[in-house]
PDB file of N, CA and C in Angstrom:
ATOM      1  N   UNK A   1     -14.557  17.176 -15.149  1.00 92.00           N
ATOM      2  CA  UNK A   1     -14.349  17.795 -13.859  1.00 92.00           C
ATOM      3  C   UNK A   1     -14.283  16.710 -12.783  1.00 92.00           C
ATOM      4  N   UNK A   2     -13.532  16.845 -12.058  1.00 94.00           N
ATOM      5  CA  UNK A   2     -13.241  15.731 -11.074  1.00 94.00           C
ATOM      6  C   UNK A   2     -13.955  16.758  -9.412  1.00 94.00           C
ATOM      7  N   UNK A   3     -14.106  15.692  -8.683  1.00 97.00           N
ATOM      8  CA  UNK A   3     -15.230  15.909  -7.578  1.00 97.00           C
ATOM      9  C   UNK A   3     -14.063  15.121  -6.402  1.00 97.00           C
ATOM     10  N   UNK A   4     -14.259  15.591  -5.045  1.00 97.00           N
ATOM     11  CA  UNK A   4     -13.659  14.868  -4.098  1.00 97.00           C
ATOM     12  C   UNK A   4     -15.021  14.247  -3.170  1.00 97.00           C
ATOM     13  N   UNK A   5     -14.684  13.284  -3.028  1.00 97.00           N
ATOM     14  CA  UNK A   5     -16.032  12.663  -2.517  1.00 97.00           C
ATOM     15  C   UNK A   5     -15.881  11.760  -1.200  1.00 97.00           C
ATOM     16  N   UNK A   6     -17.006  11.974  -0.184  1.00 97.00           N
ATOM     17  CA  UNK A   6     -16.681  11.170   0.982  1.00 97.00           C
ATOM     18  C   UNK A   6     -17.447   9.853   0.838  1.00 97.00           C
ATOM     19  N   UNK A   7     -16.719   8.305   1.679  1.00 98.00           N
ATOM     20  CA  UNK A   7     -17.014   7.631   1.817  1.00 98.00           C
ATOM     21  C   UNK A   7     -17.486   7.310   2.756  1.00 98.00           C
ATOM     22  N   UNK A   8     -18.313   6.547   3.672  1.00 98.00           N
ATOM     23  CA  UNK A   8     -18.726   6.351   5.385  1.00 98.00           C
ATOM     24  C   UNK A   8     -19.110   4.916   5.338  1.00 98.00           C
ATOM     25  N   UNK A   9     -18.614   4.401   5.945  1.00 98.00           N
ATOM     26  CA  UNK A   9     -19.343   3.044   6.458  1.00 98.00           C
ATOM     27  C   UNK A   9     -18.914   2.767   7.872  1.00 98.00           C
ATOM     28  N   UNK A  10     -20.351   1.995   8.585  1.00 98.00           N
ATOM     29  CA  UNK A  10     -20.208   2.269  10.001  1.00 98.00           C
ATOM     30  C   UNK A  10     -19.704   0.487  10.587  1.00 98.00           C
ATOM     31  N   UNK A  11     -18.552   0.224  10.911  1.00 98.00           N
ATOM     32  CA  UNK A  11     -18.431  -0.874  11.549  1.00 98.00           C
ATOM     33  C   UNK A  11     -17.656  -0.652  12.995  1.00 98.00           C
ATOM     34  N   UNK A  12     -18.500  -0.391  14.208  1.00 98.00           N
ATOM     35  CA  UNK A  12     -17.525  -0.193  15.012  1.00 98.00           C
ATOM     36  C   UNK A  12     -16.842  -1.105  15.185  1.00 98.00           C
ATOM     37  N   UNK A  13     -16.508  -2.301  15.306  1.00 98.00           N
ATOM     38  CA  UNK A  13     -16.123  -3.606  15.617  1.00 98.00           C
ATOM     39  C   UNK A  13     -14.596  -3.909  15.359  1.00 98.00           C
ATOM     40  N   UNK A  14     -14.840  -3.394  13.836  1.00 99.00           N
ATOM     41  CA  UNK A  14     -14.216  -3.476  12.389  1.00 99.00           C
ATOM     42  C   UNK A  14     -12.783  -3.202  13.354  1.00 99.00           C
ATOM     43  N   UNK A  15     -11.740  -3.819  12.434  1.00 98.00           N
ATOM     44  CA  UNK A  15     -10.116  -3.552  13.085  1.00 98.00           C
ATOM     45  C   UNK A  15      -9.852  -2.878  11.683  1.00 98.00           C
ATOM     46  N   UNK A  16     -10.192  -3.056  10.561  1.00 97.00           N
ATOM     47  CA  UNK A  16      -9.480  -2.233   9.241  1.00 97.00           C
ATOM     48  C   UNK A  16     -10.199  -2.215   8.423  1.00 97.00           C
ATOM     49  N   UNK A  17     -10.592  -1.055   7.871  1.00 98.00           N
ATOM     50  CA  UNK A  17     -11.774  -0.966   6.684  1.00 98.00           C
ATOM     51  C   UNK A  17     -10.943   0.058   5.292  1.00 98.00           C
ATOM     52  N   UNK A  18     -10.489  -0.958   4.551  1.00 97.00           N
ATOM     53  CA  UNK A  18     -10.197  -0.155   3.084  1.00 97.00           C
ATOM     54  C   UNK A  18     -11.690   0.042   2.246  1.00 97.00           C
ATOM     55  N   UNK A  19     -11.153   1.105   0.823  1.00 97.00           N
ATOM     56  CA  UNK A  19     -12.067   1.306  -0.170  1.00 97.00           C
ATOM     57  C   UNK A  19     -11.368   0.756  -0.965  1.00 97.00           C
ATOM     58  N   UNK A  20     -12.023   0.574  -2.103  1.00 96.00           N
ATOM     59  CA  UNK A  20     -11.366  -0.293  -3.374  1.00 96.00           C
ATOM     60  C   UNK A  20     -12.985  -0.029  -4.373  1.00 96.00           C
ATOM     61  N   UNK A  21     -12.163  -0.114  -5.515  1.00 97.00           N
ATOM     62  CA  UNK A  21     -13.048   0.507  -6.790  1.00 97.00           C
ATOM     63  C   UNK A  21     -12.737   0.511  -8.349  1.00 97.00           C
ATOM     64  N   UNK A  22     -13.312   1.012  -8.940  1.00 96.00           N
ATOM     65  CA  UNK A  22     -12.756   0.954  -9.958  1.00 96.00           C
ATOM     66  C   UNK A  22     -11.721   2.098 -10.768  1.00 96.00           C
ATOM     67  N   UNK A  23     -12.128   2.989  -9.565  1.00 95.00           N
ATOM     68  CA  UNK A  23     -11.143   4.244  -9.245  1.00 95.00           C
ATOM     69  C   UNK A  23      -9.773   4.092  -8.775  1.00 95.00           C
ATOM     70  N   UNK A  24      -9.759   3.028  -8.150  1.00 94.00           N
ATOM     71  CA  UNK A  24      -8.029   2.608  -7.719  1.00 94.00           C
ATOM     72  C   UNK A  24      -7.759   1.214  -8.373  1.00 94.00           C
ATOM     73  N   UNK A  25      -8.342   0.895  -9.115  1.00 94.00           N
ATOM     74  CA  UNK A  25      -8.037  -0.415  -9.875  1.00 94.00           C
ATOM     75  C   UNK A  25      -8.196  -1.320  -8.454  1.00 94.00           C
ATOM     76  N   UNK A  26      -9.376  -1.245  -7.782  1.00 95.00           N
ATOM     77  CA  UNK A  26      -9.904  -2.292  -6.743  1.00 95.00           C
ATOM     78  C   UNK A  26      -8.597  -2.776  -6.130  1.00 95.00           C
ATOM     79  N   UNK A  27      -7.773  -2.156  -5.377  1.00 93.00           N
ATOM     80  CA  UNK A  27      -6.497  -2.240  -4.672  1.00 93.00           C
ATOM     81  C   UNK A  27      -6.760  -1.477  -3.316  1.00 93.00           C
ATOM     82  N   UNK A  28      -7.038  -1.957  -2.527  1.00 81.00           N
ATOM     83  CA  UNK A  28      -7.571  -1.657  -1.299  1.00 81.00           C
ATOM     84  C   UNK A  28      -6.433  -1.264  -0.121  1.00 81.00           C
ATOM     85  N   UNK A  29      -5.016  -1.525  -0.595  1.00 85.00           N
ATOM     86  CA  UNK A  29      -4.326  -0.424  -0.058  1.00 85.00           C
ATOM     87  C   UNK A  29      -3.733   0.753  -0.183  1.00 85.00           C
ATOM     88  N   UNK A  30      -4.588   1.173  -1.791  1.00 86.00           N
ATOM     89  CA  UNK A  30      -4.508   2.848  -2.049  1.00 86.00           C
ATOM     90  C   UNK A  30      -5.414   3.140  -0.778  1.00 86.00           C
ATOM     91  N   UNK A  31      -6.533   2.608  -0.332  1.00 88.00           N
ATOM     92  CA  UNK A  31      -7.779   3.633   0.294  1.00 88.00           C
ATOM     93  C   UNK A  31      -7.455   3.228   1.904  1.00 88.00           C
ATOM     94  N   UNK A  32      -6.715   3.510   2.163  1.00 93.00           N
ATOM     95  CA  UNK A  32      -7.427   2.916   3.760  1.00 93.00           C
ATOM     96  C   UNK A  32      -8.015   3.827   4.830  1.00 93.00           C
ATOM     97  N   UNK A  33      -9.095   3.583   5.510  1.00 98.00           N
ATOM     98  CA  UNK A  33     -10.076   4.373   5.948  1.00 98.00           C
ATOM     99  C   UNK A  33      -9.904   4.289   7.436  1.00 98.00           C
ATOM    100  N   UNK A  34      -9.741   6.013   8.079  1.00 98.00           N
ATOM    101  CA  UNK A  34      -9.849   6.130   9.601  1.00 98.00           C
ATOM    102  C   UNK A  34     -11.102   6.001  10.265  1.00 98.00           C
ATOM    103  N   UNK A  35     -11.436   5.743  11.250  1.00 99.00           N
ATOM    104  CA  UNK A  35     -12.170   5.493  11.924  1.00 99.00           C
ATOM    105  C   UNK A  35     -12.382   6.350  13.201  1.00 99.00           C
ATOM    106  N   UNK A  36     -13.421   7.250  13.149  1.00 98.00           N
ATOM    107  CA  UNK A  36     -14.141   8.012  14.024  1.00 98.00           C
ATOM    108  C   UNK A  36     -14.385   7.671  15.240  1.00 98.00           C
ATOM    109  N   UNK A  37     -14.746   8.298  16.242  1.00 98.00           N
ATOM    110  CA  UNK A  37     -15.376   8.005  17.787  1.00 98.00           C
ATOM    111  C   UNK A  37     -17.275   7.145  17.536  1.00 98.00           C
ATOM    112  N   UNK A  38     -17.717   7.561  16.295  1.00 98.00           N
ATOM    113  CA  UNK A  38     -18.920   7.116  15.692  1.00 98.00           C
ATOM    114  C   UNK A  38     -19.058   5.410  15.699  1.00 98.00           C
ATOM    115  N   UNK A  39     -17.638   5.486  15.646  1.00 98.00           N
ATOM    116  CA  UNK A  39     -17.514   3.754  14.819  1.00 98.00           C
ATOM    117  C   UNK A  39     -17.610   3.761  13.300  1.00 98.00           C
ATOM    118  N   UNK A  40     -17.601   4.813  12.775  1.00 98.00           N
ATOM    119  CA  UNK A  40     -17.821   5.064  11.287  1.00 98.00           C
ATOM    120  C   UNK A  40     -16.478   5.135  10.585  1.00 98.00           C
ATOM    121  N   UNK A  41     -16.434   4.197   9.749  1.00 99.00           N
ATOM    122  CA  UNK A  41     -14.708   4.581   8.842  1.00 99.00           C
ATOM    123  C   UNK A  41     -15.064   5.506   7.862  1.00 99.00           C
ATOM    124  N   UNK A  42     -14.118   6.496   7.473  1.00 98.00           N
ATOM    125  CA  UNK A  42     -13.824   7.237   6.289  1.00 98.00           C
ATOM    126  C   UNK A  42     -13.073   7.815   5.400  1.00 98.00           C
ATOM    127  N   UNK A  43     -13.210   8.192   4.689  1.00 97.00           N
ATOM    128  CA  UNK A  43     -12.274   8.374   3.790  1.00 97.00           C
ATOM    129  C   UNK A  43     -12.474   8.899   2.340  1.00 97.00           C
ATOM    130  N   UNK A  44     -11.892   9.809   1.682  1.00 96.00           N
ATOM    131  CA  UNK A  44     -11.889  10.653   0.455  1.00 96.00           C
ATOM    132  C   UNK A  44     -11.423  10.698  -0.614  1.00 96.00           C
ATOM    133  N   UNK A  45     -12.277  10.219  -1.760  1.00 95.00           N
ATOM    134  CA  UNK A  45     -11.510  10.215  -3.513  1.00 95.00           C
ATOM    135  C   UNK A  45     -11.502  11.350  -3.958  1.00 95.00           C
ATOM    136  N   UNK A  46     -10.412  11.666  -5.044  1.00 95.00           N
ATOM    137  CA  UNK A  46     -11.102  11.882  -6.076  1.00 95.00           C
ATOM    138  C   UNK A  46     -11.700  11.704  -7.513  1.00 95.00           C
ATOM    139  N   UNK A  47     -12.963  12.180  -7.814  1.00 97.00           N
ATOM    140  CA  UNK A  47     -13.359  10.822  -8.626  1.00 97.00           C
ATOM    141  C   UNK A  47     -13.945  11.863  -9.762  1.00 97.00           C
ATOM    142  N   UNK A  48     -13.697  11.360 -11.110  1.00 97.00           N
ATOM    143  CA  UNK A  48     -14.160  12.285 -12.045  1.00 97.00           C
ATOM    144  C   UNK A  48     -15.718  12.115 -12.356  1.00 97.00           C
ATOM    145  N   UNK A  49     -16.885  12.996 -12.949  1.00 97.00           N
ATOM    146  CA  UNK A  49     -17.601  12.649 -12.989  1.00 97.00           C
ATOM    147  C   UNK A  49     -18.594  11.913 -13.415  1.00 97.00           C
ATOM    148  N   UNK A  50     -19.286  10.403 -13.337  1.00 97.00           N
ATOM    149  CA  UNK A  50     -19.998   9.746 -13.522  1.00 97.00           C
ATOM    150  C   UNK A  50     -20.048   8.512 -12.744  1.00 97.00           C
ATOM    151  N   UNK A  51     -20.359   6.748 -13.204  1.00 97.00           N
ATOM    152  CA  UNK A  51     -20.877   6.073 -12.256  1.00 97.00           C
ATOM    153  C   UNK A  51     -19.399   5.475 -12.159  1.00 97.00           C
ATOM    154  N   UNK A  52     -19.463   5.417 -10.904  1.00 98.00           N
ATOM    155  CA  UNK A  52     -17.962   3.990 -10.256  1.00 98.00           C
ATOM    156  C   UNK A  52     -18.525   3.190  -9.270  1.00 98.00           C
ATOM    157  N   UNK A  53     -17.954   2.052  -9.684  1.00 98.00           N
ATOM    158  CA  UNK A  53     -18.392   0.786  -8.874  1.00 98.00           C
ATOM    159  C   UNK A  53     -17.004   0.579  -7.188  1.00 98.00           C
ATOM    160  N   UNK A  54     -17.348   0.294  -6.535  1.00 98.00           N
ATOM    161  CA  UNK A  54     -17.088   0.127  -5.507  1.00 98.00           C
ATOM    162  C   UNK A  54     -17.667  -0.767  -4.239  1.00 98.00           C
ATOM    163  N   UNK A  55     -16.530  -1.043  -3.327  1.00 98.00           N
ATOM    164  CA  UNK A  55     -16.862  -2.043  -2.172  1.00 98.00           C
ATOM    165  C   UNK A  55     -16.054  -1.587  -1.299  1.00 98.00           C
ATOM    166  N   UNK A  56     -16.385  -2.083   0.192  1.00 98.00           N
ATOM    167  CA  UNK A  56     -15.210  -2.379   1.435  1.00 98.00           C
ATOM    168  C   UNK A  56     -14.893  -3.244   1.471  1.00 98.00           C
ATOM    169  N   UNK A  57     -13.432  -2.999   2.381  1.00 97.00           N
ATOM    170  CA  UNK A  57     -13.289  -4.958   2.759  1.00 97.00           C
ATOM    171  C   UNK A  57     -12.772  -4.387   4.036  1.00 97.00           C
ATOM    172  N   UNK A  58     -13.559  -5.194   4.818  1.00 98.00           N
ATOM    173  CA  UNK A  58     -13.857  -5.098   6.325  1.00 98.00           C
ATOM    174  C   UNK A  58     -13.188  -6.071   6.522  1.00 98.00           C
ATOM    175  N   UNK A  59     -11.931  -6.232   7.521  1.00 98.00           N
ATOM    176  CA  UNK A  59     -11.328  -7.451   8.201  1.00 98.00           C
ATOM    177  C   UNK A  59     -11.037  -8.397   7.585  1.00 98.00           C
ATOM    178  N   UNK A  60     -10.452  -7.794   6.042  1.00 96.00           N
ATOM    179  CA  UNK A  60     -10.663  -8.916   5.326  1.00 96.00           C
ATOM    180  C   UNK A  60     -12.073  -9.418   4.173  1.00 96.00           C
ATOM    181  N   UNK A  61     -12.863  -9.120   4.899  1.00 97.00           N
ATOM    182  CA  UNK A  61     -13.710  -9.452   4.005  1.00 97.00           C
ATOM    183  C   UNK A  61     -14.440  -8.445   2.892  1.00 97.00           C
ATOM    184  N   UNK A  62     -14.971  -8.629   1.862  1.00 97.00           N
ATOM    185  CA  UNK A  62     -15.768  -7.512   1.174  1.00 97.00           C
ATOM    186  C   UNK A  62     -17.210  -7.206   1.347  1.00 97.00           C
ATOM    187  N   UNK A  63     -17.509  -6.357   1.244  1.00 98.00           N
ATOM    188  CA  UNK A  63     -18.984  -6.002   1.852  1.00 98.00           C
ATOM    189  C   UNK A  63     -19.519  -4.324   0.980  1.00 98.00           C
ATOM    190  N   UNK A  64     -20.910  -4.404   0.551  1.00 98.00           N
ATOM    191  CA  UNK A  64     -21.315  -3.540  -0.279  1.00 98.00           C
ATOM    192  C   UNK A  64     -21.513  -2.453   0.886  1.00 98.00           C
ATOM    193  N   UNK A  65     -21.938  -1.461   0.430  1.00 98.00           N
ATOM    194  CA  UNK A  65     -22.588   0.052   0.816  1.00 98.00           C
ATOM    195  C   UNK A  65     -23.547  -0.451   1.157  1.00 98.00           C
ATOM    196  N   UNK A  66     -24.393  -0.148   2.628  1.00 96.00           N
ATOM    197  CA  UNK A  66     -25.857  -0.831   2.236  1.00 96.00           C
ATOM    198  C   UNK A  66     -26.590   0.626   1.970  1.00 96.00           C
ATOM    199  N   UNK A  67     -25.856   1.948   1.859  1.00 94.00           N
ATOM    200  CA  UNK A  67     -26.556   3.094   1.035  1.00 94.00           C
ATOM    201  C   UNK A  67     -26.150   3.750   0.003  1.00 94.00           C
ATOM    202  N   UNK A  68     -25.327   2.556  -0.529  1.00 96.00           N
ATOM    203  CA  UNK A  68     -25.520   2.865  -2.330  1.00 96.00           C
ATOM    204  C   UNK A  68     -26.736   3.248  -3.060  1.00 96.00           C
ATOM    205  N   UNK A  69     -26.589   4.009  -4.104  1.00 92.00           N
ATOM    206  CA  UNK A  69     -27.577   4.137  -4.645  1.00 92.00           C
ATOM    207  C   UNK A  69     -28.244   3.324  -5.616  1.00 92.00           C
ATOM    208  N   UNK A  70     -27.404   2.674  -5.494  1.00 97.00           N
ATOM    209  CA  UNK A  70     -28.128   0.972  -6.793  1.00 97.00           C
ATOM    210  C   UNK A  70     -26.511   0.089  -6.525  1.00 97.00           C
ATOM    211  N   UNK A  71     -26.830  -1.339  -6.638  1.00 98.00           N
ATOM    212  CA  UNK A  71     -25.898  -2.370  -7.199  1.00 98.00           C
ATOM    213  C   UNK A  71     -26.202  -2.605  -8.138  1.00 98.00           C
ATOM    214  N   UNK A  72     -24.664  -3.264  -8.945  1.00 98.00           N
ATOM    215  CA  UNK A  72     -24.670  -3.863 -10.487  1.00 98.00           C
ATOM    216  C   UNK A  72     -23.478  -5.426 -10.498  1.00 98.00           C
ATOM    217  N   UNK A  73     -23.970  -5.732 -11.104  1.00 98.00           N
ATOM    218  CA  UNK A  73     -23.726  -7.670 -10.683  1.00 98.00           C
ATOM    219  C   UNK A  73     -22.291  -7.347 -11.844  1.00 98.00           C
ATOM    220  N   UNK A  74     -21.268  -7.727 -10.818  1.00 95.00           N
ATOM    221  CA  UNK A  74     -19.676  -7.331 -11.169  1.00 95.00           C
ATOM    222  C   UNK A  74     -19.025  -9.139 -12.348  1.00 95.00           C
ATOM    223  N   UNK A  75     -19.950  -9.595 -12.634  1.00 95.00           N
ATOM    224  CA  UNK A  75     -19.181 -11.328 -13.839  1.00 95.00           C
ATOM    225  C   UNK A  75     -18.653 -11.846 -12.744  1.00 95.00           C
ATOM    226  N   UNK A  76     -18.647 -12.002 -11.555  1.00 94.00           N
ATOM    227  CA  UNK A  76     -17.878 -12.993 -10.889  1.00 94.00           C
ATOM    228  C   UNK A  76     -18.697 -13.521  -9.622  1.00 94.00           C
ATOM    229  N   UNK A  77     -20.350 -13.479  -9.859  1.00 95.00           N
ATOM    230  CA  UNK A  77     -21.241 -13.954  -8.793  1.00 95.00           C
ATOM    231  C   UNK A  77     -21.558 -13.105  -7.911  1.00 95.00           C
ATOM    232  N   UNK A  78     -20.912 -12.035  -7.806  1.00 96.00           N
ATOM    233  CA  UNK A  78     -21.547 -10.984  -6.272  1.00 96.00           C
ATOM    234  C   UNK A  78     -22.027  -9.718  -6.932  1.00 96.00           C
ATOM    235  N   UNK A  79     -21.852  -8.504  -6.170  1.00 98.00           N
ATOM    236  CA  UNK A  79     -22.778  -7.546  -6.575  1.00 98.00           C
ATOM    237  C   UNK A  79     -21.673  -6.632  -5.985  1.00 98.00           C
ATOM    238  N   UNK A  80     -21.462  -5.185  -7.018  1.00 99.00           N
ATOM    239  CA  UNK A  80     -20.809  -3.896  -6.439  1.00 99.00           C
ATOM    240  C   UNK A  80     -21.551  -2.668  -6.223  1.00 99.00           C
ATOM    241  N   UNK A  81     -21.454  -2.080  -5.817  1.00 99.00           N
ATOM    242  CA  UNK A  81     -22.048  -0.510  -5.152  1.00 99.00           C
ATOM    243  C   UNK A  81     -21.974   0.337  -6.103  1.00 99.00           C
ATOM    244  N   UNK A  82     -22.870   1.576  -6.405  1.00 98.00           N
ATOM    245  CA  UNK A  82     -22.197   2.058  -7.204  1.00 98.00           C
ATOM    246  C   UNK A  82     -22.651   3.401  -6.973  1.00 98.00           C
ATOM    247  N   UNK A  83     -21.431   4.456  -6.905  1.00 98.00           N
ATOM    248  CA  UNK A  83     -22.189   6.212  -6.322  1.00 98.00           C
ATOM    249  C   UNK A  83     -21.602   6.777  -7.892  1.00 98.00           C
ATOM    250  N   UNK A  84     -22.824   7.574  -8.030  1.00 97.00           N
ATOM    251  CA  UNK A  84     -22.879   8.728  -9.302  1.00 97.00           C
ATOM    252  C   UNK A  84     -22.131   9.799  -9.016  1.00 97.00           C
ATOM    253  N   UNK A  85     -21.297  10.349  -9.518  1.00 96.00           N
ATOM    254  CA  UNK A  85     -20.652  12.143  -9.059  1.00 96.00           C
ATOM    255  C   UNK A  85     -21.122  12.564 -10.377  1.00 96.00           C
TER     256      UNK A  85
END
């Protein structure tokens, strides 16, 4: 069963905030995320159910969830996010 699921991360600053995962084969211009009056970007998968790893890339750069529910160390020195459906 597949689930549609929201994403949020808050950068007001931010000029462009994609998602990328293992749900889009970490290609960050399937996801690109609007941005609210909040300063909060968002944006909606859908994702079948169990664990997927995921990140943003803010301006360029990549940056975890800091309310993921756990990280898991991705073989290439950093760390990915990871939400359960």
């Amino acid at each position: 069963m597949k689930h549609k699921v929201q994403f949020k991360y808050y950068a007001p600053d931010a000029k462009e905030v994609y998602l990328l995962g293992d749900f889009n084969k970490w290609n960050p211009i399937k996801k690109p995320m609007k941005k609210n009056e909040k300063g909060e970007w968002l944006t909606r998968a859908i994702l079948p159910e169990g664990e997927h790893q995921y990140k943003y890339m803010v301006d360029g750069k990549y940056e975890n969830d800091p309310g993921a529910v756990r990280y898991v160390d991705n073989g290439v020195g950093t760390l990915n996010s990871v939400r359960i459906v």
